[in-house]
Short mmCIF file of C-alpha atoms and ligand atoms in Angstrom, two decimals:
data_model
loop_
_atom_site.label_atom_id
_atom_site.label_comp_id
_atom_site.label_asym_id
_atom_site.label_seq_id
_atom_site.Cartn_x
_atom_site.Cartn_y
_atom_site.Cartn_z
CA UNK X 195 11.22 -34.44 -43.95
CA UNK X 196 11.65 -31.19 -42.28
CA UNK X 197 9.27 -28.72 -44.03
CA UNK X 198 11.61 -25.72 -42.60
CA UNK X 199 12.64 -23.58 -45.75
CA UNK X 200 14.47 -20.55 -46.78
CA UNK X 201 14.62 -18.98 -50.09
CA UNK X 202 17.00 -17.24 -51.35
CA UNK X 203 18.60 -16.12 -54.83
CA UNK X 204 20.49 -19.74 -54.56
CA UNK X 205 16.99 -21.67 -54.36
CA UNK X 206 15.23 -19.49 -56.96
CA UNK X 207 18.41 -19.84 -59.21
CA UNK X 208 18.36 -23.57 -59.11
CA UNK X 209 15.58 -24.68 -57.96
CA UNK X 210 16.01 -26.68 -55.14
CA UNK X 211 14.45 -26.67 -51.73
CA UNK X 212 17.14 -25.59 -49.82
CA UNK X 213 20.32 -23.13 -49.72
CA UNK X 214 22.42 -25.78 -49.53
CA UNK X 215 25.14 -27.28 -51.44
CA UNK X 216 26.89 -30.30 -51.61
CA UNK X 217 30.01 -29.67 -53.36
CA UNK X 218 32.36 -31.75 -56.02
CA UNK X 219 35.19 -33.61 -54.25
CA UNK X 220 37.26 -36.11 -55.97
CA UNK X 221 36.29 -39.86 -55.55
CA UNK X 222 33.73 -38.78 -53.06
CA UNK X 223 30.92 -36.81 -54.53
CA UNK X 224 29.94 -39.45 -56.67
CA UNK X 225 26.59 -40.78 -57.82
CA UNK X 226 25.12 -42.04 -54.66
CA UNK X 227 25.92 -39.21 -52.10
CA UNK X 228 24.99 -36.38 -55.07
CA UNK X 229 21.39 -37.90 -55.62
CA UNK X 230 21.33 -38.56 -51.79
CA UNK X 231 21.94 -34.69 -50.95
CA UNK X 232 19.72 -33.63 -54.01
CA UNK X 233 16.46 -36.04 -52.71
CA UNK X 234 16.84 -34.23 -49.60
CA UNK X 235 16.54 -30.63 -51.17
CA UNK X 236 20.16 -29.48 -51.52
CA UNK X 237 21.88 -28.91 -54.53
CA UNK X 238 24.34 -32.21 -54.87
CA UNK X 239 27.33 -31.13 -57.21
CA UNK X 240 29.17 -34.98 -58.85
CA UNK X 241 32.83 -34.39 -59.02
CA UNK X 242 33.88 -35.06 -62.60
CA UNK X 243 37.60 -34.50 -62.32
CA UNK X 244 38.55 -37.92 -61.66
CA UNK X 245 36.61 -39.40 -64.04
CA UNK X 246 36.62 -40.01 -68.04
CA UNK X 247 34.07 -38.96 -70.47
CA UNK X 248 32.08 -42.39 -70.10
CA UNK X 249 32.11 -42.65 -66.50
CA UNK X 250 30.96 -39.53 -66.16
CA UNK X 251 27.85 -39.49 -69.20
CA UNK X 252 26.71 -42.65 -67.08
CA UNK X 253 27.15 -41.00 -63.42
CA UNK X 254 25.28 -38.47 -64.64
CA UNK X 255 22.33 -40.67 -65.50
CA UNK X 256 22.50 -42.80 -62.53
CA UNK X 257 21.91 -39.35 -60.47
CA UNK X 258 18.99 -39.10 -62.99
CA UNK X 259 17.47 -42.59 -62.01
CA UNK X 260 17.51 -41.78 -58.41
CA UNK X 261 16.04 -38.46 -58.27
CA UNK X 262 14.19 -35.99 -60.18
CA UNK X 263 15.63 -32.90 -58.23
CA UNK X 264 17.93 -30.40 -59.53
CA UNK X 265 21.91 -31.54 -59.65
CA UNK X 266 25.50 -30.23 -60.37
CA UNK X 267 28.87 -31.39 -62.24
CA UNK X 268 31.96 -30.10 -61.36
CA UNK X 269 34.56 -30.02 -63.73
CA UNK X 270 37.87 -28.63 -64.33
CA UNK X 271 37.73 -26.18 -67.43
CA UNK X 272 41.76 -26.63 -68.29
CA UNK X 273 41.24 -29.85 -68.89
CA UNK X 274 41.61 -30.69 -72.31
CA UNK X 275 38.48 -32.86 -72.73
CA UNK X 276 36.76 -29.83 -71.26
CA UNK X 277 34.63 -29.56 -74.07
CA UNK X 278 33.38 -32.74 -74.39
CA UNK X 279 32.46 -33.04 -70.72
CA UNK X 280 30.43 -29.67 -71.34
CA UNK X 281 28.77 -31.45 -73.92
CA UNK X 282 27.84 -34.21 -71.92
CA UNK X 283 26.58 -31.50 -69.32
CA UNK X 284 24.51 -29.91 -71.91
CA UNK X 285 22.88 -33.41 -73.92
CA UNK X 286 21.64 -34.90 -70.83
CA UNK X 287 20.11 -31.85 -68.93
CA UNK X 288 22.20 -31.03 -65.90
CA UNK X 289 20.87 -28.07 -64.29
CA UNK X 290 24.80 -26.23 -63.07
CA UNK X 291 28.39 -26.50 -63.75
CA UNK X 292 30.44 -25.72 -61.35
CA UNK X 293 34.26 -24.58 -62.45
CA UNK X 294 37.35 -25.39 -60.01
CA UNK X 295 39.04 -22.90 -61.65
CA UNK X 296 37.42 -20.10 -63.51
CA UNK X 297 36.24 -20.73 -66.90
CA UNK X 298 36.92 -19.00 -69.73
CA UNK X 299 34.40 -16.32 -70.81
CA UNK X 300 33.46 -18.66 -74.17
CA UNK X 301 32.78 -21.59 -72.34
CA UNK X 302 30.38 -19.49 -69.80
CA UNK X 303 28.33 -18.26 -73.01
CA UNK X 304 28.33 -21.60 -74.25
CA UNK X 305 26.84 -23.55 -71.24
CA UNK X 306 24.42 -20.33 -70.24
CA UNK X 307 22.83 -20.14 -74.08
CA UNK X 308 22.32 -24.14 -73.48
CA UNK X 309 20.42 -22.92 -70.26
CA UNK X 310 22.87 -24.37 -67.58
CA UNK X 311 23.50 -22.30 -64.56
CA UNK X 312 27.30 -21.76 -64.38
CA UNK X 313 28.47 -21.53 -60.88
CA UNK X 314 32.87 -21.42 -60.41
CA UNK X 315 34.33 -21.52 -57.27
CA UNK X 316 37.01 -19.07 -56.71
CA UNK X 317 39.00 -18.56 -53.50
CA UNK X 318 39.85 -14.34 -54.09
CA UNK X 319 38.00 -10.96 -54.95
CA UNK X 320 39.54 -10.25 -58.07
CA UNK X 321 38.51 -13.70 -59.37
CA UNK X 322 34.94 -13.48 -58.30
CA UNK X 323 34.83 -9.81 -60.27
CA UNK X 324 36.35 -11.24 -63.12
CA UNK X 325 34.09 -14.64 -63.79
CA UNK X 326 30.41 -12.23 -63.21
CA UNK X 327 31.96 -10.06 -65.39
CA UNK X 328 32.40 -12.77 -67.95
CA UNK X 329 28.43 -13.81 -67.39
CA UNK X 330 28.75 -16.48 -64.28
CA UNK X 331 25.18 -16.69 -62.62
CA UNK X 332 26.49 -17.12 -59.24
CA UNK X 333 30.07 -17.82 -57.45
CA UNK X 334 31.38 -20.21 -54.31
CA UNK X 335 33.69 -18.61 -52.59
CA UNK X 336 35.82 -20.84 -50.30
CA UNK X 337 37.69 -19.51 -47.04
CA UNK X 338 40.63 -20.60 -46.09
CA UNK X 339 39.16 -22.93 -43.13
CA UNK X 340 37.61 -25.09 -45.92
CA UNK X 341 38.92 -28.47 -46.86
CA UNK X 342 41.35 -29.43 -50.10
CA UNK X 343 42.82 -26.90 -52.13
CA UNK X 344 42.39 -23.30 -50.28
CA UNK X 345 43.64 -20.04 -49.48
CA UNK X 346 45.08 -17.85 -47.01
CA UNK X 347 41.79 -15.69 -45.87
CA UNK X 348 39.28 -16.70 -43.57
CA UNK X 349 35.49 -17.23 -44.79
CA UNK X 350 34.11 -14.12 -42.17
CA UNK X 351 37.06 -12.19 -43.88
CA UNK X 352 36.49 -13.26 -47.66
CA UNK X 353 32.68 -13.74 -47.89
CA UNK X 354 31.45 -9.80 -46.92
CA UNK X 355 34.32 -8.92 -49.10
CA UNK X 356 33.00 -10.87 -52.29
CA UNK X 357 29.08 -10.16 -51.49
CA UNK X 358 30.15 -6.54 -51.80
CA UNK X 359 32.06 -7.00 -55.13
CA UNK X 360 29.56 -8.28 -57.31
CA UNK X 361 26.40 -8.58 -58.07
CA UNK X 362 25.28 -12.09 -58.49
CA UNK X 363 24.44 -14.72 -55.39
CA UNK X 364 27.50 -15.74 -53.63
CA UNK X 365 27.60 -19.45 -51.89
CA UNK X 366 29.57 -19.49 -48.70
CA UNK X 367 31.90 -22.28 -48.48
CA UNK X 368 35.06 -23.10 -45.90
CA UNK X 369 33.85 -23.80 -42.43
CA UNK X 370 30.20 -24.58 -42.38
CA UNK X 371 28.25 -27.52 -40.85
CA UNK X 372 25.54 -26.67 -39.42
CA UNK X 373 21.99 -24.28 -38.93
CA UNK X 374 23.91 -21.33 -37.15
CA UNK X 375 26.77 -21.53 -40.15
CA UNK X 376 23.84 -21.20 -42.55
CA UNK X 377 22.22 -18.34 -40.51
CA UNK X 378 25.75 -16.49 -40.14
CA UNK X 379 26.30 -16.76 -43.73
CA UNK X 380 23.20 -15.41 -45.18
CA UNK X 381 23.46 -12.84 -42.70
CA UNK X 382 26.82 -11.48 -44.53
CA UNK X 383 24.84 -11.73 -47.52
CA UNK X 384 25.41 -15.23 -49.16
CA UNK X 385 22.42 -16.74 -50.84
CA UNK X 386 23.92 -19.97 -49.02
CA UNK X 387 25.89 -22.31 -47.60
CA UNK X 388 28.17 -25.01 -49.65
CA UNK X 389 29.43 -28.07 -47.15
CA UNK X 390 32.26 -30.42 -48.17
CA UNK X 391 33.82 -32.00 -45.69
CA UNK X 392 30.25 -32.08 -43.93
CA UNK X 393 28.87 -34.19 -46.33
CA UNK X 394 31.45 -36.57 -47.00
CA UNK X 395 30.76 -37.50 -43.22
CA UNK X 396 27.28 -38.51 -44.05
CA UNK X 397 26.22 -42.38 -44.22
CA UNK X 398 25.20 -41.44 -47.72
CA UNK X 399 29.55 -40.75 -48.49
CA UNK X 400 31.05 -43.64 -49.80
CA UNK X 401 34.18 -43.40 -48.30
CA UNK X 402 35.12 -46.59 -46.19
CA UNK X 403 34.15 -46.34 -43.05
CA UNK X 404 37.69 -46.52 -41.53
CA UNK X 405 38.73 -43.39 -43.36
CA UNK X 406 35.64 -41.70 -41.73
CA UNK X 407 36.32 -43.10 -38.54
CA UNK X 408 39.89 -40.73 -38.85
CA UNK X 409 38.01 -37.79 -39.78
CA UNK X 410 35.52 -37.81 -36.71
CA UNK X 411 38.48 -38.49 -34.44
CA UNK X 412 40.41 -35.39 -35.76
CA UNK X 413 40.07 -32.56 -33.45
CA UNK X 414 40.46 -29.28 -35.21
CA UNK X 415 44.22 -29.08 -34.58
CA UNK X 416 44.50 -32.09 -36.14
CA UNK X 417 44.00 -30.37 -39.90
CA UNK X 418 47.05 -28.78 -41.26
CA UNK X 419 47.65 -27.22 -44.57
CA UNK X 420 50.81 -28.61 -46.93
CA UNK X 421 51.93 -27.49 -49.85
CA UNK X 422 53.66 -31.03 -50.40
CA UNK X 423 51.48 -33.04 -52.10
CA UNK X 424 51.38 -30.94 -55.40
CA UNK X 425 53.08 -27.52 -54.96
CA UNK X 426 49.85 -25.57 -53.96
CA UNK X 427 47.82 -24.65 -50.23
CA UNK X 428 45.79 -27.94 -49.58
CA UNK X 429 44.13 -28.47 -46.32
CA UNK X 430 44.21 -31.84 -44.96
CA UNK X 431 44.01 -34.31 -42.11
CA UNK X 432 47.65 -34.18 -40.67
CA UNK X 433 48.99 -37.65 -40.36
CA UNK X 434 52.24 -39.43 -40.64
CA UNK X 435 52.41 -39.70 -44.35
CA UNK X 436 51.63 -35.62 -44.37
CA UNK X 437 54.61 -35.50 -41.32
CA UNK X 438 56.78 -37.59 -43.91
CA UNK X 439 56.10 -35.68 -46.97
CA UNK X 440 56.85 -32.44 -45.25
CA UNK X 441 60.46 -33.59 -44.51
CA UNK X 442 60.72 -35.20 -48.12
CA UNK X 443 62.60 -34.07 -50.47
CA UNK X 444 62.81 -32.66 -54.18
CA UNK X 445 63.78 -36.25 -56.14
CA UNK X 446 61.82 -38.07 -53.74
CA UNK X 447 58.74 -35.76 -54.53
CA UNK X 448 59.40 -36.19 -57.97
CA UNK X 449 59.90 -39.51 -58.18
CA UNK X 450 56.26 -40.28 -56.55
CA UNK X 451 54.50 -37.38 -58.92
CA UNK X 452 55.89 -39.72 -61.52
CA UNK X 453 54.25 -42.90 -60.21
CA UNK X 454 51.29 -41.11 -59.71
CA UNK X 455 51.43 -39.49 -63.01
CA UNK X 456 51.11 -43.13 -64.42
CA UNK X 457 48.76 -44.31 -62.71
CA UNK X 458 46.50 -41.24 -63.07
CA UNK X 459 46.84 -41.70 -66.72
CA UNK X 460 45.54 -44.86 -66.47
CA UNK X 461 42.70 -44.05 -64.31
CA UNK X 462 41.34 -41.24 -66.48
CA UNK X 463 41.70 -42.88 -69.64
CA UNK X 464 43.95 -40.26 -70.70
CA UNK X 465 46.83 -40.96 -73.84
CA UNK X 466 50.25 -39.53 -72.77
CA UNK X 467 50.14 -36.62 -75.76
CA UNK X 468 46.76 -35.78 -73.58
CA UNK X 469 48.75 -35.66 -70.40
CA UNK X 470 51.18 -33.32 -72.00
CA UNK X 471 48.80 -31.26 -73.62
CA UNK X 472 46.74 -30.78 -70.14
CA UNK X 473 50.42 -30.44 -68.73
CA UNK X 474 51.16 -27.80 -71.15
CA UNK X 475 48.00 -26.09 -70.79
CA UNK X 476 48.32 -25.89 -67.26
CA UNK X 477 51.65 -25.09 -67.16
CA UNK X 478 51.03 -22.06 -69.52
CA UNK X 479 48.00 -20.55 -67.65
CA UNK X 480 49.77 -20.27 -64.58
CA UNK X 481 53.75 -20.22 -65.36
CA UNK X 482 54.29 -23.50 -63.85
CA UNK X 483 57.14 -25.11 -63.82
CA UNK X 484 57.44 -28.76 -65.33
CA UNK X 485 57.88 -30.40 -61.73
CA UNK X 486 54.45 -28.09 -60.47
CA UNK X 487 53.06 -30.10 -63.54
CA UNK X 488 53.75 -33.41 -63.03
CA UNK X 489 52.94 -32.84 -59.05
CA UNK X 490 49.65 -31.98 -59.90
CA UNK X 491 49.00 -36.02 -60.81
CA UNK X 492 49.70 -36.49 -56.97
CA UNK X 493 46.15 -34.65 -55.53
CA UNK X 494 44.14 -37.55 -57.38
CA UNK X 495 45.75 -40.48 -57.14
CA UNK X 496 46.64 -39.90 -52.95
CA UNK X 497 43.21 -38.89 -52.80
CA UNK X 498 41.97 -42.25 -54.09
CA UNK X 499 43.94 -44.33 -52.17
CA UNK X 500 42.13 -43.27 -49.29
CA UNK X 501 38.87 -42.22 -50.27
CA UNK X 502 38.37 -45.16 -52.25
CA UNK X 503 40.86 -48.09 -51.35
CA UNK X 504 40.92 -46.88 -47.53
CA UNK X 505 44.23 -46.87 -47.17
CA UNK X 506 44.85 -43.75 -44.64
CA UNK X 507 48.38 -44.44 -44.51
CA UNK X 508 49.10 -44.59 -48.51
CA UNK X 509 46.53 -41.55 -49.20
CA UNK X 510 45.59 -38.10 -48.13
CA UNK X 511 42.51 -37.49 -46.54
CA UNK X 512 41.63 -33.90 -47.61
CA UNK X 513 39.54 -31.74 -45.04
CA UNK X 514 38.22 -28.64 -43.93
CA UNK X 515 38.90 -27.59 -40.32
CA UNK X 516 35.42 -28.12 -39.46
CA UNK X 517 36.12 -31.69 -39.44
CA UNK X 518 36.98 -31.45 -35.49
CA UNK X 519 33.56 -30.21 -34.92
CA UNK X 520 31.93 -33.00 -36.29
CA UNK X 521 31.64 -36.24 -34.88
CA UNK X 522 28.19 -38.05 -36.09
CA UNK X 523 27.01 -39.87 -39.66
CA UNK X 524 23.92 -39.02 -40.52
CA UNK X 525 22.53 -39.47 -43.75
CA UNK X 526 21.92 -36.39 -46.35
CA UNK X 527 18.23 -35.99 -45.70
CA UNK X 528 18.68 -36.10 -41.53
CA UNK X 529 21.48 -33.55 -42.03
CA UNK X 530 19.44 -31.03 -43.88
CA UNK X 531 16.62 -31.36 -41.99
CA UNK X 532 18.96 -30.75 -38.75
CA UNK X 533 20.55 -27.89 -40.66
CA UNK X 534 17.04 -26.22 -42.16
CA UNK X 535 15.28 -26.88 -38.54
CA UNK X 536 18.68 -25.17 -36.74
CA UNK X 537 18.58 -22.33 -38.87
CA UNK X 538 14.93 -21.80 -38.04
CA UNK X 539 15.59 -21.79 -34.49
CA UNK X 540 18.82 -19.61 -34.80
CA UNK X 541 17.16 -16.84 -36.63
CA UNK X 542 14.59 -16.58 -33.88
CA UNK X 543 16.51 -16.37 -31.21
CA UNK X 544 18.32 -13.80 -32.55
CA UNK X 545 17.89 -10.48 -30.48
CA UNK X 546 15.87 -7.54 -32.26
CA UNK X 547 16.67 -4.22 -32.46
CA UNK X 548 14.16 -1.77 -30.42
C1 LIG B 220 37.98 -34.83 -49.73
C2 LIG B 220 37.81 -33.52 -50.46
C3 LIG B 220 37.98 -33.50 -51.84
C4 LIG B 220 37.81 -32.30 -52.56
N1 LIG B 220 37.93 -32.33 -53.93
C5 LIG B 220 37.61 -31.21 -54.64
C6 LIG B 220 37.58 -31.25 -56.07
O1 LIG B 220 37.85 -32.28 -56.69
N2 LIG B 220 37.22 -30.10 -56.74
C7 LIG B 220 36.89 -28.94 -56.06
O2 LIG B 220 36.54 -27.92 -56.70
N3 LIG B 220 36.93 -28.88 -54.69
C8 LIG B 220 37.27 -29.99 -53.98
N4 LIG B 220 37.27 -29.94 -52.60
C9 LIG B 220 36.85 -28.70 -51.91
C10 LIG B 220 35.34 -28.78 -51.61
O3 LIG B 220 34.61 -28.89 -52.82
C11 LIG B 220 34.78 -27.61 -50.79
O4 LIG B 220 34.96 -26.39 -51.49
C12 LIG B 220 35.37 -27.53 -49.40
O5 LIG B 220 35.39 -28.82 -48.83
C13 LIG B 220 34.57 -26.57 -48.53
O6 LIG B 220 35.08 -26.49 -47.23
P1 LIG B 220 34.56 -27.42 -45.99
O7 LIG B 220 35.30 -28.69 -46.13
O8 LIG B 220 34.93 -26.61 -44.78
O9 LIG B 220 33.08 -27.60 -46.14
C14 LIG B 220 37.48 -31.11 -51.87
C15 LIG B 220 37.33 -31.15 -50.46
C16 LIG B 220 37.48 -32.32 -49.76
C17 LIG B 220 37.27 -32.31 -48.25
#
């Protein structure tokens, strides 16, 4: 183990050895690759979205029986079991939530007074203001290079732009995988780096291998962002189900959401007045229409059938641009210790001023 460190707000914050972050993707940051990238000093964040209450209570204590270090859940705070997953956060000791989409300003007090560090990800300025006004102790801001659900501005555009808006640490996320990513970011101010599609490329991920095997042969043309697979920006590998959905249309879209609406139901344990309530909820906070809603059961379920069930041409195979950069496996703890020894090396080769 690389004995290379850097502290920074993120590491104080936390606790952990590194400003790094592994963050929550659905059906991949699961028990194994979160207590793999905590062991080896990052902060490991499981993604809770695609699981129920009990799957979840017990992820969180596998983590717990593999490592001692510090570790993250990310959960969706519209959902409506929100509070009961926040529970679960706060009975068995997890050190940080981390939001999707910004929580509301109760359910920050609520998790800070419990002593959890309460970390959203948001994707714009105004939303980064609005959650450290509310009491957040830190945000993730993803650039628009970064992989899944994303927006229009680049990370070197975004990140300076949020560091000078608030006042709390700000994680750097969309586009990073390696030492001189981590150097660049701190550099505009970040307390650190968050990696998704980095990590998921680790032999720690559990995705099957062939589904890996598509992501290291994607060069960075190869990721394109749809808005067909549930009405919103989501960057993905392009492939010939992504070709195929772009020229699909309306019933046919519907017709699928449907399916996967089912199925997802199924999958999270959820009753149908649930569904509809989340629906509602959902639909409510952001004026969506009832076709947006039901759409929005696509992201999981095509996620799944590739992430878990390996089938590339039934599933989506969400990723950051920085997936045609990368083309090894190594586990968590080689790839921090390659990122923390890079870094070292980057910052001193960097020229002084006179
Ligand atoms: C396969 C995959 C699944 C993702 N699922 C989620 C998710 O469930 N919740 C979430 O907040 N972000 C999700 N994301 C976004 C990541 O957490 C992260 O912000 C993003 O990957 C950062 O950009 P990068 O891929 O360039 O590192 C996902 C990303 C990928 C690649």
């Amino acid at each position: 183990m690389s004995d290379a460190t850097i502290a920074t707000p993120l590491t104080a914050l936390v606790g952990v050895r590194h400003p790094i972050v592994q963050t929550g993707m659905g059906w991949v940051a699961g028990p194994r690759l979160v207590s793999a990238a905590a062991h080896a000093g990052a902060l490991g964040i499981l993604a809770s979205a695609t699981m129920d209450v009990d799957r979840l209570r017990s992820a969180v204590r596998e983590v717990r029986s593999r490592t001692d270090a510090p570790f993250g859940v990310n959960l969706r705070a519209d959902a409506g079991d929100a509070a009961e997953r926040v529970r679960i956060i706060i009975d068995e000791g997890v050190k940080v939530a981390s939001f999707a989409l910004a929580p509301s300003r109760e359910l920050i007090a609520r998790l800070k007074d419990a002593g959890v560090v309460v970390i959203p990800s948001i994707g714009a300025r105004r939303h980064a203001e609005k959650v450290a006004a509310w009491g957040a102790d830190a945000v993730l801001v993803q650039g628009g290079e970064g992989g899944g659900h994303t927006g229009g501005v680049a990370t070197t555009v975004l990140l300076p732009q949020v560091v000078d808006a608030v006042d709390i640490p700000v994680i750097a996320a969309g586009g990073f995988h390696d030492g001189r990513g981590l150097v660049a970011a701190l550099s505009y101010g970040a307390a650190g780096v968050a990696m998704g599609t980095r990590f998921l490329l680790t032999s720690d991920s559990t995705v099957p291998e062939a589904v890996k095997a598509r992501y290291l042969a994607a060069a960075v043309g190869d990721v394109t962002v749809t808005t067909k697979v549930d009405g919103l920006p989501h960057r993905m590998l392009r492939t010939e189900l992504v070709d195929a959905l772009e020229r699909s249309g309306r019933t046919a879209s519907l017709l699928r959401a449907v399916r996967h609406a089912a199925a997802f139901r199924r999958e999270s344990g959820m009753s149908w007045p649930r569904m509809v309530r989340d629906g509602l909820a959902m639909k409510h906070g952001k004026e969506l229409t009832w076709s947006q809603v039901l759409l929005a059961a696509n992201t999981p379920m095509m996620l799944k059938a590739s992430m878990v069930d390996g089938r590339t041409d039934l599933g989506v195979m969400a990723s950051g641009q920085v997936a045609g950069l990368i083309d090894d496996l190594p586990s968590c703890a080689e790839l921090v210790d390659r990122i923390m020894a890079e870094a070292t090396t980057a910052l001193r080769a960097l020229p002084r001023p006179h």
